[in-house]
Amino acid sequence: MKLNRDQIEQIKKFIHSRGFTHIEIEMEILDHVASAVEAKMEKNPNKSISKAIHEVHSGFGVMGFSVMEDEFRKSFSKLSRDKLLSIIFDYIASVKALRTLAILLFFYLIGDTILPFENGTYYKTYFYLLGMIEAIILLLALYSGTKKWRKKSFVFSVYGMYTAFSFTLFGQGFGILTDLFYQTNRLIPGLLFAMFSTITVLYAIIFYEMMQWGYRWTNERYLKYA
């Protein structure tokens, strides 16, 4: 028996009433519940959709849908980590490694032209601004991605936390490190400038690819019951 749109909406409302509002988790639960409800109503056509939903929910035990949420978080964490490592590997050991070398060469030439700064504090300002610009661009990309669903996204909330992390690490940490080396050896900051700038920009590129993958992954599930 195939559920109609109204019946699907009833299942969604029930899931929301249990406190599960992230779109990915909602779709994961909905996929399992809809299949189970279909089976019950096919077996007994006179059974109401409401009763079938409550019976399916009871089958999950005391923890209810929380069991599925925990499983989803674990499986997605592994899936996301594997994807990230795959993208990083591409920028190190595939054709994309040429991009990495090009970025490194670009910043090395820039650094060779304008460095050293007369004041080591400029390094802090430079990396602070670079990290802040990177974070703003990534956050805008996150917003434009989730705007379509008009719902909370577990995947993109995780990415949002990583964006804040990147700003803190790259925007402030690299500037402080470069400034510290500037005070002890004025030749080293030039190398660090190129290396840290490359890592910062490369992180943004890799992270943007992760967001595109995350959007496609979530959108496929959203479209199934849109």
CSV table of C-alpha atoms in Angstrom, one decimal:
chain,number,residue,atom,x,y,z
A,1,MET,CA,0.0,0.0,0.0
A,2,LYS,CA,1.4,3.4,-1.0
A,3,LEU,CA,0.9,6.2,1.4
A,4,ASN,CA,-0.5,9.5,0.1
A,5,ARG,CA,0.8,13.0,0.7
A,6,ASP,CA,-1.6,13.7,3.6
A,7,GLN,CA,-0.6,10.4,5.4
A,8,ILE,CA,3.1,11.3,4.9
A,9,GLU,CA,2.4,14.7,6.5
A,10,GLN,CA,0.8,13.0,9.4
A,11,ILE,CA,3.9,11.0,10.0
A,12,LYS,CA,6.1,14.1,9.7
A,13,LYS,CA,3.9,15.9,12.3
A,14,PHE,CA,4.2,12.9,14.7
A,15,ILE,CA,8.0,12.9,14.3
A,16,HIS,CA,8.1,16.7,15.0
A,17,SER,CA,6.0,16.2,18.0
A,18,ARG,CA,8.7,13.9,19.4
A,19,GLY,CA,11.3,16.7,19.1
A,20,PHE,CA,13.1,15.6,15.9
A,21,THR,CA,13.3,18.7,13.7
A,22,HIS,CA,16.6,18.3,11.8
A,23,ILE,CA,15.7,17.5,8.2
A,24,GLU,CA,18.2,14.7,7.8
A,25,ILE,CA,17.1,12.9,11.0
A,26,GLU,CA,13.5,13.5,10.1
A,27,MET,CA,13.9,12.0,6.7
A,28,GLU,CA,15.8,9.0,8.1
A,29,ILE,CA,13.1,8.3,10.7
A,30,LEU,CA,10.3,9.0,8.1
A,31,ASP,CA,11.8,6.5,5.7
A,32,HIS,CA,11.7,3.7,8.2
A,33,VAL,CA,8.3,4.7,9.8
A,34,ALA,CA,6.6,5.1,6.4
A,35,SER,CA,7.7,1.7,5.3
A,36,ALA,CA,6.5,0.1,8.5
A,37,VAL,CA,3.2,2.0,8.4
A,38,GLU,CA,2.6,0.9,4.8
A,39,ALA,CA,3.2,-2.7,5.8
A,40,LYS,CA,0.7,-2.5,8.8
A,41,MET,CA,-2.0,-0.8,6.7
A,42,GLU,CA,-1.6,-3.2,3.9
A,43,LYS,CA,-2.0,-6.1,6.3
A,44,ASN,CA,-5.1,-4.4,7.8
A,45,PRO,CA,-6.6,-1.8,5.5
A,46,ASN,CA,-9.2,-0.8,8.2
A,47,LYS,CA,-6.5,0.3,10.5
A,48,SER,CA,-6.2,4.1,10.9
A,49,ILE,CA,-3.0,5.9,10.0
A,50,SER,CA,-2.8,7.3,13.5
A,51,LYS,CA,-3.0,3.9,15.1
A,52,ALA,CA,-0.4,2.5,12.7
A,53,ILE,CA,2.0,5.3,13.5
A,54,HIS,CA,1.7,4.8,17.2
A,55,GLU,CA,2.2,1.1,16.9
A,56,VAL,CA,5.3,1.6,14.8
A,57,HIS,CA,6.6,4.1,17.4
A,58,SER,CA,5.9,1.7,20.2
A,59,GLY,CA,8.0,-0.9,18.4
A,60,PHE,CA,11.1,1.3,19.0
A,61,GLY,CA,10.9,0.7,22.7
A,62,VAL,CA,11.3,3.2,25.6
A,63,MET,CA,13.9,5.3,23.7
A,64,GLY,CA,11.6,5.8,20.8
A,65,PHE,CA,13.1,7.4,17.7
A,66,SER,CA,16.2,8.4,19.7
A,67,VAL,CA,17.7,5.1,18.8
A,68,MET,CA,17.6,6.0,15.1
A,69,GLU,CA,19.0,9.5,15.8
A,70,ASP,CA,22.0,8.0,17.6
A,71,GLU,CA,22.6,5.5,14.8
A,72,PHE,CA,22.3,8.3,12.2
A,73,ARG,CA,24.8,10.5,14.0
A,74,LYS,CA,27.3,7.7,14.2
A,75,SER,CA,26.9,6.6,10.6
A,76,PHE,CA,27.0,10.2,9.2
A,77,SER,CA,30.1,11.0,11.3
A,78,LYS,CA,31.9,8.1,9.6
A,79,LEU,CA,30.5,8.9,6.2
A,80,SER,CA,31.5,12.5,6.5
A,81,ARG,CA,35.0,11.7,7.8
A,82,ASP,CA,35.6,9.3,5.0
A,83,LYS,CA,34.5,11.9,2.4
A,84,LEU,CA,36.7,14.6,4.0
A,85,LEU,CA,39.8,12.3,3.9
A,86,SER,CA,39.0,11.5,0.3
A,87,ILE,CA,38.9,15.2,-0.7
A,88,ILE,CA,42.1,16.0,1.2
A,89,PHE,CA,43.8,13.0,-0.5
A,90,ASP,CA,42.8,14.4,-3.9
A,91,TYR,CA,44.5,17.8,-3.1
A,92,ILE,CA,47.7,15.9,-2.1
A,93,ALA,CA,48.0,13.0,-4.4
A,94,SER,CA,45.9,13.5,-7.5
A,95,VAL,CA,45.6,16.0,-10.3
A,96,LYS,CA,44.2,18.5,-7.8
A,97,ALA,CA,47.6,18.5,-6.1
A,98,LEU,CA,48.6,21.0,-8.9
A,99,ARG,CA,46.1,23.4,-7.4
A,100,THR,CA,47.8,23.1,-4.1
A,101,LEU,CA,51.2,23.8,-5.6
A,102,ALA,CA,49.8,26.7,-7.5
A,103,ILE,CA,48.3,28.3,-4.4
A,104,LEU,CA,51.6,27.7,-2.4
A,105,LEU,CA,53.6,29.3,-5.2
A,106,PHE,CA,51.3,32.2,-5.4
A,107,PHE,CA,51.6,33.0,-1.7
A,108,TYR,CA,55.3,32.4,-1.8
A,109,LEU,CA,55.7,35.0,-4.6
A,110,ILE,CA,53.4,37.4,-2.8
A,111,GLY,CA,55.4,36.9,0.4
A,112,ASP,CA,58.7,37.3,-1.4
A,113,THR,CA,57.4,40.6,-2.8
A,114,ILE,CA,55.9,42.3,0.3
A,115,LEU,CA,57.6,40.6,3.2
A,116,PRO,CA,59.0,41.0,5.8
A,117,PHE,CA,56.5,43.4,7.4
A,118,GLU,CA,58.1,46.1,9.4
A,119,ASN,CA,55.9,45.1,12.4
A,120,GLY,CA,55.2,41.5,13.3
A,121,THR,CA,51.6,42.6,14.4
A,122,TYR,CA,50.7,42.9,10.7
A,123,TYR,CA,50.9,39.1,10.4
A,124,LYS,CA,48.2,38.8,13.1
A,125,THR,CA,46.0,41.3,11.3
A,126,TYR,CA,46.5,39.6,7.9
A,127,PHE,CA,45.6,36.1,9.1
A,128,TYR,CA,42.7,37.5,11.2
A,129,LEU,CA,41.2,39.2,8.1
A,130,LEU,CA,41.9,36.1,5.9
A,131,GLY,CA,40.2,33.8,8.4
A,132,MET,CA,37.2,36.2,8.9
A,133,ILE,CA,36.7,36.6,5.1
A,134,GLU,CA,36.8,32.8,4.8
A,135,ALA,CA,34.3,32.3,7.6
A,136,ILE,CA,31.9,34.9,6.1
A,137,ILE,CA,32.0,33.3,2.7
A,138,LEU,CA,31.4,29.8,4.1
A,139,LEU,CA,28.6,30.9,6.3
A,140,LEU,CA,26.9,32.6,3.4
A,141,ALA,CA,27.3,29.4,1.4
A,142,LEU,CA,25.7,27.5,4.3
A,143,TYR,CA,22.8,29.9,4.5
A,144,SER,CA,22.1,29.7,0.8
A,145,GLY,CA,22.2,25.9,0.9
A,146,THR,CA,19.7,25.5,3.8
A,147,LYS,CA,17.3,28.3,2.7
A,148,LYS,CA,15.6,25.9,0.3
A,149,TRP,CA,14.5,23.5,3.0
A,150,ARG,CA,13.5,26.2,5.5
A,151,LYS,CA,14.3,23.7,8.2
A,152,LYS,CA,17.1,23.0,10.6
A,153,SER,CA,19.9,20.9,9.0
A,154,PHE,CA,22.0,18.6,11.2
A,155,VAL,CA,24.7,18.4,8.5
A,156,PHE,CA,24.9,22.1,8.0
A,157,SER,CA,24.8,22.9,11.7
A,158,VAL,CA,27.9,20.7,12.0
A,159,TYR,CA,29.5,22.5,9.1
A,160,GLY,CA,28.7,25.8,10.8
A,161,MET,CA,30.7,24.8,13.9
A,162,TYR,CA,33.6,23.8,11.7
A,163,THR,CA,33.4,27.3,10.1
A,164,ALA,CA,33.7,28.9,13.5
A,165,PHE,CA,36.6,26.6,14.3
A,166,SER,CA,38.4,27.5,11.1
A,167,PHE,CA,38.2,31.2,11.9
A,168,THR,CA,39.6,30.6,15.4
A,169,LEU,CA,42.4,28.3,14.3
A,170,PHE,CA,43.5,30.0,11.0
A,171,GLY,CA,42.4,33.5,11.6
A,172,GLN,CA,44.0,33.9,15.0
A,173,GLY,CA,46.3,30.9,15.6
A,174,PHE,CA,48.4,31.3,12.4
A,175,GLY,CA,48.8,35.0,13.0
A,176,ILE,CA,50.1,34.5,16.5
A,177,LEU,CA,52.5,31.8,15.5
A,178,THR,CA,53.9,33.8,12.6
A,179,ASP,CA,54.3,36.8,14.9
A,180,LEU,CA,56.2,34.7,17.5
A,181,PHE,CA,58.6,33.5,14.9
A,182,TYR,CA,59.0,37.0,13.5
A,183,GLN,CA,60.4,38.1,16.9
A,184,THR,CA,63.1,35.4,16.9
A,185,ASN,CA,64.0,34.9,13.2
A,186,ARG,CA,62.8,37.3,10.5
A,187,LEU,CA,63.5,34.8,7.7
A,188,ILE,CA,61.1,32.1,8.9
A,189,PRO,CA,57.9,34.2,8.7
A,190,GLY,CA,58.2,34.4,4.9
A,191,LEU,CA,58.0,30.6,4.7
A,192,LEU,CA,55.3,30.4,7.3
A,193,PHE,CA,53.3,33.1,5.5
A,194,ALA,CA,53.2,31.0,2.3
A,195,MET,CA,52.5,27.7,4.1
A,196,PHE,CA,49.8,29.0,6.5
A,197,SER,CA,48.1,31.1,3.8
A,198,THR,CA,48.0,28.0,1.6
A,199,ILE,CA,46.5,25.9,4.4
A,200,THR,CA,43.9,28.5,5.2
A,201,VAL,CA,42.8,28.9,1.5
A,202,LEU,CA,43.0,25.2,0.9
A,203,TYR,CA,40.8,24.5,3.9
A,204,ALA,CA,38.1,26.9,2.6
A,205,ILE,CA,38.2,25.1,-0.8
A,206,ILE,CA,38.0,21.6,0.7
A,207,PHE,CA,35.3,22.7,3.1
A,208,TYR,CA,33.3,24.2,0.3
A,209,GLU,CA,33.4,20.9,-1.6
A,210,MET,CA,32.3,19.2,1.6
A,211,MET,CA,29.3,21.5,1.9
A,212,GLN,CA,28.4,20.8,-1.7
A,213,TRP,CA,28.5,17.1,-1.0
A,214,GLY,CA,26.5,17.5,2.2
A,215,TYR,CA,23.9,19.6,0.3
A,216,ARG,CA,23.5,16.9,-2.4
A,217,TRP,CA,23.4,14.2,0.2
A,218,THR,CA,20.6,15.9,2.3
A,219,ASN,CA,18.7,17.2,-0.7
A,220,GLU,CA,18.3,13.6,-2.1
A,221,ARG,CA,16.6,12.6,1.1
A,222,TYR,CA,14.5,15.8,1.2
A,223,LEU,CA,13.2,15.3,-2.4
A,224,LYS,CA,12.1,11.8,-1.6
A,225,TYR,CA,9.2,13.0,0.5
A,226,ALA,CA,9.0,16.7,-0.6
